[in-house]
Amino acid sequence: MNETRLLGTVHGARDLKTHRGLFQWLQRDVQSLLPHDILVAAWGDFRVGRISLDVVSALPGVRTTEVLSLALTPFLSGVFEQWVDAGRIPMSCPLESADWGDTSEAERASLSEMKCAVVHGIKDERGGIDCLYVALSRHACDHQFSVEAVEVLLPYIDAAFRKVALLPMQRDATWAGAVLSEREADAADGPGDSILSRREHEIMQWVKGGKTNIEIAQILGISARTVRNHLQNVFRKLDVINRAQAVFEVERRRD
């Protein structure tokens, strides 16, 4: 890696305060060391799909929006799992079969051109969340060069994003995931001496009301897979094999 360019990139990150400044720094300095067309900074609880993000790109229609955040959640959760499985080390992966979800026509037109993702992240031990950075490119991956670049640059990119204030939509408590986290809900006790957690009781109330896993997921803001996992835990704890038996057992224990 060119040391002169690296020093210039580090120096350029010192006084960043605005999204415009961040955009210019990424396009001018970081671009010369880590070529990319879209840079996604994502943070939150990837396990349950409660993710917030920043998207920086010069491509039309690709910006930080609530719609884009929701649409990219499945993709980012999948990339996060790959990164964890790889040992939380820098990695690159092809994007020929990527599912861009329910993005807009303009967003999909740009995202569908991406051929490579370079991925690395940081575990925020103090905040208890994961931060993932994904550089998307329209060109095939140069694995060794890209992985080395993102490993060296990640601390500076992470620090730069943290300096810039959140956009208004990101300060919204619901969108940013500031509500009770899934882990907190998992650990919280249910009513009385129940063996079910608060979240499991909440899900069972919706099951009793006839809601499907997908409907429950939409109501609670979690993934359908997470709902299914909770129900499997409920079945195990109550020693039942289906939803009807689980509802009956919950009501019986409540009486």
GROMACS .gro file of C-alpha atoms in nm:
model
  255
    1MET     CA    1   0.000   0.000   0.000
    2ASN     CA    2   0.123   0.349  -0.086
    3GLU     CA    3   0.233   0.498   0.247
    4THR     CA    4   0.210   0.857   0.124
    5ARG     CA    5  -0.153   0.806   0.021
    6LEU     CA    6  -0.229   0.633   0.350
    7LEU     CA    7  -0.085   0.922   0.553
    8GLY     CA    8  -0.286   1.167   0.343
    9THR     CA    9  -0.603   0.964   0.404
   10VAL     CA   10  -0.543   0.955   0.780
   11HIS     CA   11  -0.474   1.329   0.785
   12GLY     CA   12  -0.789   1.402   0.582
   13ALA     CA   13  -1.009   1.221   0.834
   14ARG     CA   14  -0.909   1.437   1.130
   15ASP     CA   15  -1.149   1.728   1.082
   16LEU     CA   16  -1.456   1.550   0.942
   17LYS     CA   17  -1.783   1.679   1.089
   18THR     CA   18  -2.050   1.662   0.817
   19HIS     CA   19  -2.191   1.405   0.577
   20ARG     CA   20  -2.066   1.615   0.288
   21GLY     CA   21  -1.715   1.610   0.431
   22LEU     CA   22  -1.738   1.235   0.488
   23PHE     CA   23  -1.855   1.183   0.130
   24GLN     CA   24  -1.571   1.391  -0.011
   25TRP     CA   25  -1.311   1.212   0.203
   26LEU     CA   26  -1.436   0.868   0.103
   27GLN     CA   27  -1.454   0.958  -0.266
   28ARG     CA   28  -1.118   1.137  -0.275
   29ASP     CA   29  -0.884   0.970  -0.025
   30VAL     CA   30  -1.028   0.629   0.062
   31GLN     CA   31  -1.125   0.563  -0.300
   32SER     CA   32  -0.759   0.577  -0.405
   33LEU     CA   33  -0.669   0.299  -0.160
   34LEU     CA   34  -0.990   0.094  -0.157
   35PRO     CA   35  -1.173   0.137  -0.490
   36HIS     CA   36  -1.549   0.104  -0.446
   37ASP     CA   37  -1.878   0.234  -0.582
   38ILE     CA   38  -2.088   0.206  -0.265
   39LEU     CA   39  -1.978   0.200   0.097
   40VAL     CA   40  -2.225   0.073   0.356
   41ALA     CA   41  -2.167   0.125   0.727
   42ALA     CA   42  -2.411  -0.089   0.928
   43TRP     CA   43  -2.451  -0.132   1.301
   44GLY     CA   44  -2.692  -0.297   1.541
   45ASP     CA   45  -2.809  -0.649   1.621
   46PHE     CA   46  -2.752  -0.848   1.303
   47ARG     CA   47  -2.876  -1.165   1.470
   48VAL     CA   48  -3.234  -1.037   1.477
   49GLY     CA   49  -3.211  -0.804   1.178
   50ARG     CA   50  -3.239  -0.477   1.373
   51ILE     CA   51  -2.984  -0.277   1.177
   52SER     CA   52  -2.920   0.091   1.111
   53LEU     CA   53  -2.693   0.206   0.832
   54ASP     CA   54  -2.522   0.482   0.640
   55VAL     CA   55  -2.481   0.451   0.264
   56VAL     CA   56  -2.224   0.666   0.083
   57SER     CA   57  -2.208   0.659  -0.296
   58ALA     CA   58  -2.187   0.882  -0.600
   59LEU     CA   59  -2.429   0.655  -0.787
   60PRO     CA   60  -2.782   0.788  -0.850
   61GLY     CA   61  -3.055   0.670  -0.614
   62VAL     CA   62  -2.819   0.512  -0.361
   63ARG     CA   63  -2.848   0.709  -0.038
   64THR     CA   64  -2.916   0.655   0.331
   65THR     CA   65  -3.293   0.611   0.353
   66GLU     CA   66  -3.528   0.408   0.570
   67VAL     CA   67  -3.649   0.213   0.267
   68LEU     CA   68  -3.296   0.120   0.167
   69SER     CA   69  -3.213   0.017   0.523
   70LEU     CA   70  -3.506  -0.222   0.545
   71ALA     CA   71  -3.442  -0.361   0.196
   72LEU     CA   72  -3.072  -0.427   0.263
   73THR     CA   73  -3.125  -0.591   0.603
   74PRO     CA   74  -3.144  -0.952   0.470
   75PHE     CA   75  -2.833  -0.897   0.254
   76LEU     CA   76  -2.634  -0.741   0.539
   77SER     CA   77  -2.742  -1.008   0.788
   78GLY     CA   78  -2.622  -1.276   0.545
   79VAL     CA   79  -2.289  -1.102   0.487
   80PHE     CA   80  -2.246  -1.061   0.862
   81GLU     CA   81  -2.297  -1.436   0.915
   82GLN     CA   82  -2.034  -1.510   0.649
   83TRP     CA   83  -1.792  -1.269   0.817
   84VAL     CA   84  -1.847  -1.430   1.159
   85ASP     CA   85  -1.809  -1.780   1.011
   86ALA     CA   86  -1.481  -1.669   0.852
   87GLY     CA   87  -1.349  -1.573   1.195
   88ARG     CA   88  -1.428  -1.199   1.184
   89ILE     CA   89  -1.139  -1.129   0.950
   90PRO     CA   90  -1.139  -0.913   0.632
   91MET     CA   91  -1.301  -1.095   0.342
   92SER     CA   92  -1.424  -1.045  -0.012
   93CYS     CA   93  -1.712  -1.221  -0.183
   94PRO     CA   94  -1.873  -1.217  -0.531
   95LEU     CA   95  -2.224  -1.075  -0.567
   96GLU     CA   96  -2.358  -1.244  -0.880
   97SER     CA   97  -2.650  -1.400  -0.692
   98ALA     CA   98  -2.711  -1.126  -0.433
   99ASP     CA   99  -3.074  -1.061  -0.336
  100TRP     CA  100  -3.129  -0.686  -0.303
  101GLY     CA  101  -3.476  -0.724  -0.157
  102ASP     CA  102  -3.750  -0.465  -0.194
  103THR     CA  103  -3.535  -0.178  -0.319
  104SER     CA  104  -3.661   0.096  -0.546
  105GLU     CA  105  -3.609   0.078  -0.921
  106ALA     CA  106  -3.325   0.333  -0.908
  107GLU     CA  107  -3.156   0.158  -0.615
  108ARG     CA  108  -3.188  -0.184  -0.777
  109ALA     CA  109  -3.042  -0.055  -1.104
  110SER     CA  110  -2.726   0.052  -0.922
  111LEU     CA  111  -2.702  -0.239  -0.680
  112SER     CA  112  -2.750  -0.502  -0.950
  113GLU     CA  113  -2.428  -0.380  -1.115
  114MET     CA  114  -2.221  -0.469  -0.809
  115LYS     CA  115  -1.991  -0.768  -0.860
  116CYS     CA  116  -1.784  -0.773  -0.542
  117ALA     CA  117  -1.816  -0.695  -0.172
  118VAL     CA  118  -1.519  -0.634   0.057
  119VAL     CA  119  -1.624  -0.684   0.418
  120HIS     CA  120  -1.480  -0.618   0.761
  121GLY     CA  121  -1.624  -0.517   1.096
  122ILE     CA  122  -1.563  -0.416   1.453
  123LYS     CA  123  -1.717  -0.546   1.773
  124ASP     CA  124  -1.814  -0.250   1.990
  125GLU     CA  125  -1.743  -0.401   2.330
  126ARG     CA  126  -1.863  -0.096   2.523
  127GLY     CA  127  -2.183  -0.050   2.327
  128GLY     CA  128  -2.248  -0.421   2.289
  129ILE     CA  129  -2.319  -0.398   1.917
  130ASP     CA  130  -2.147  -0.503   1.596
  131CYS     CA  131  -2.038  -0.259   1.326
  132LEU     CA  132  -1.999  -0.389   0.971
  133TYR     CA  133  -1.846  -0.209   0.673
  134VAL     CA  134  -1.918  -0.333   0.321
  135ALA     CA  135  -1.747  -0.182   0.016
  136LEU     CA  136  -1.938  -0.272  -0.301
  137SER     CA  137  -1.774  -0.255  -0.643
  138ARG     CA  138  -1.882  -0.297  -1.005
  139HIS     CA  139  -1.549  -0.468  -1.073
  140ALA     CA  140  -1.436  -0.820  -0.991
  141CYS     CA  141  -1.261  -0.866  -0.658
  142ASP     CA  142  -0.886  -0.830  -0.629
  143HIS     CA  143  -0.893  -1.034  -0.310
  144GLN     CA  144  -0.546  -0.979  -0.170
  145PHE     CA  145  -0.530  -0.606  -0.243
  146SER     CA  146  -0.884  -0.534  -0.122
  147VAL     CA  147  -0.856  -0.736   0.198
  148GLU     CA  148  -0.524  -0.575   0.292
  149ALA     CA  149  -0.664  -0.228   0.220
  150VAL     CA  150  -0.980  -0.268   0.427
  151GLU     CA  151  -0.784  -0.415   0.718
  152VAL     CA  152  -0.553  -0.112   0.730
  153LEU     CA  153  -0.824   0.148   0.664
  154LEU     CA  154  -1.105   0.014   0.882
  155PRO     CA  155  -1.005   0.192   1.208
  156TYR     CA  156  -0.995   0.527   1.026
  157ILE     CA  157  -1.319   0.466   0.836
  158ASP     CA  158  -1.493   0.360   1.157
  159ALA     CA  159  -1.367   0.667   1.343
  160ALA     CA  160  -1.474   0.894   1.056
  161PHE     CA  161  -1.833   0.765   1.054
  162ARG     CA  162  -1.856   0.805   1.432
  163LYS     CA  163  -1.760   1.172   1.405
  164VAL     CA  164  -2.052   1.256   1.178
  165ALA     CA  165  -2.392   1.327   1.332
  166LEU     CA  166  -2.682   1.096   1.250
  167LEU     CA  167  -2.935   1.203   0.990
  168PRO     CA  168  -3.283   1.295   1.123
  169MET     CA  169  -3.428   0.957   1.021
  170GLN     CA  170  -3.147   0.779   1.207
  171ARG     CA  171  -3.227   0.968   1.525
  172ASP     CA  172  -3.577   0.824   1.521
  173ALA     CA  173  -3.585   0.578   1.810
  174THR     CA  174  -3.780   0.311   1.626
  175TRP     CA  175  -3.575   0.319   1.305
  176ALA     CA  176  -3.242   0.327   1.487
  177GLY     CA  177  -3.334   0.031   1.704
  178ALA     CA  178  -3.336   0.220   2.033
  179VAL     CA  179  -3.635   0.022   2.155
  180LEU     CA  180  -3.590  -0.278   2.382
  181SER     CA  181  -3.335  -0.497   2.209
  182GLU     CA  182  -3.404  -0.856   2.121
  183ARG     CA  183  -3.134  -0.976   2.358
  184GLU     CA  184  -3.288  -0.780   2.645
  185ALA     CA  185  -3.628  -0.922   2.563
  186ASP     CA  186  -3.485  -1.272   2.547
  187ALA     CA  187  -3.330  -1.240   2.890
  188ALA     CA  188  -3.618  -1.061   3.061
  189ASP     CA  189  -3.839  -1.273   3.280
  190GLY     CA  190  -4.197  -1.334   3.186
  191PRO     CA  191  -4.496  -1.277   3.416
  192GLY     CA  192  -4.477  -1.433   3.760
  193ASP     CA  193  -4.274  -1.751   3.782
  194SER     CA  194  -4.319  -1.837   3.413
  195ILE     CA  195  -4.044  -2.036   3.245
  196LEU     CA  196  -4.095  -1.830   2.929
  197SER     CA  197  -3.917  -1.501   2.863
  198ARG     CA  198  -4.102  -1.175   2.812
  199ARG     CA  199  -4.048  -1.197   2.435
  200GLU     CA  200  -4.173  -1.556   2.424
  201HIS     CA  201  -4.488  -1.456   2.611
  202GLU     CA  202  -4.535  -1.167   2.371
  203ILE     CA  203  -4.507  -1.397   2.071
  204MET     CA  204  -4.746  -1.649   2.225
  205GLN     CA  205  -5.009  -1.377   2.266
  206TRP     CA  206  -4.995  -1.315   1.891
  207VAL     CA  207  -4.998  -1.689   1.820
  208LYS     CA  208  -5.311  -1.714   2.032
  209GLY     CA  209  -5.460  -1.438   1.817
  210GLY     CA  210  -5.403  -1.646   1.504
  211LYS     CA  211  -5.109  -1.452   1.362
  212THR     CA  212  -4.855  -1.624   1.136
  213ASN     CA  213  -4.479  -1.607   1.192
  214ILE     CA  214  -4.445  -1.346   0.919
  215GLU     CA  215  -4.723  -1.132   1.066
  216ILE     CA  216  -4.569  -1.155   1.415
  217ALA     CA  217  -4.229  -1.060   1.274
  218GLN     CA  218  -4.376  -0.750   1.109
  219ILE     CA  219  -4.557  -0.650   1.429
  220LEU     CA  220  -4.249  -0.689   1.652
  221GLY     CA  221  -3.992  -0.561   1.403
  222ILE     CA  222  -3.790  -0.884   1.397
  223SER     CA  223  -3.731  -1.153   1.136
  224ALA     CA  224  -3.964  -1.448   1.074
  225ARG     CA  225  -3.670  -1.678   1.141
  226THR     CA  226  -3.630  -1.523   1.486
  227VAL     CA  227  -4.000  -1.580   1.555
  228ARG     CA  228  -3.961  -1.943   1.451
  229ASN     CA  229  -3.659  -1.984   1.680
  230HIS     CA  230  -3.854  -1.839   1.973
  231LEU     CA  231  -4.142  -2.077   1.908
  232GLN     CA  232  -3.907  -2.373   1.898
  233ASN     CA  233  -3.776  -2.267   2.239
  234VAL     CA  234  -4.134  -2.235   2.366
  235PHE     CA  235  -4.221  -2.585   2.241
  236ARG     CA  236  -3.913  -2.725   2.412
  237LYS     CA  237  -3.979  -2.548   2.743
  238LEU     CA  238  -4.345  -2.650   2.748
  239ASP     CA  239  -4.282  -3.000   2.612
  240VAL     CA  240  -4.531  -2.960   2.325
  241ILE     CA  241  -4.508  -3.019   1.951
  242ASN     CA  242  -4.729  -2.754   1.788
  243ARG     CA  243  -4.880  -2.406   1.825
  244ALA     CA  244  -5.221  -2.522   1.947
  245GLN     CA  245  -5.066  -2.729   2.226
  246ALA     CA  246  -4.841  -2.438   2.320
  247VAL     CA  247  -5.135  -2.197   2.348
  248PHE     CA  248  -5.327  -2.448   2.561
  249GLU     CA  249  -5.028  -2.507   2.790
  250VAL     CA  250  -4.961  -2.135   2.838
  251GLU     CA  251  -5.325  -2.077   2.934
  252ARG     CA  252  -5.326  -2.380   3.164
  253ARG     CA  253  -5.019  -2.261   3.351
  254ARG     CA  254  -5.167  -1.914   3.384
  255ASP     CA  255  -5.482  -2.045   3.560
   0.00000   0.00000   0.00000
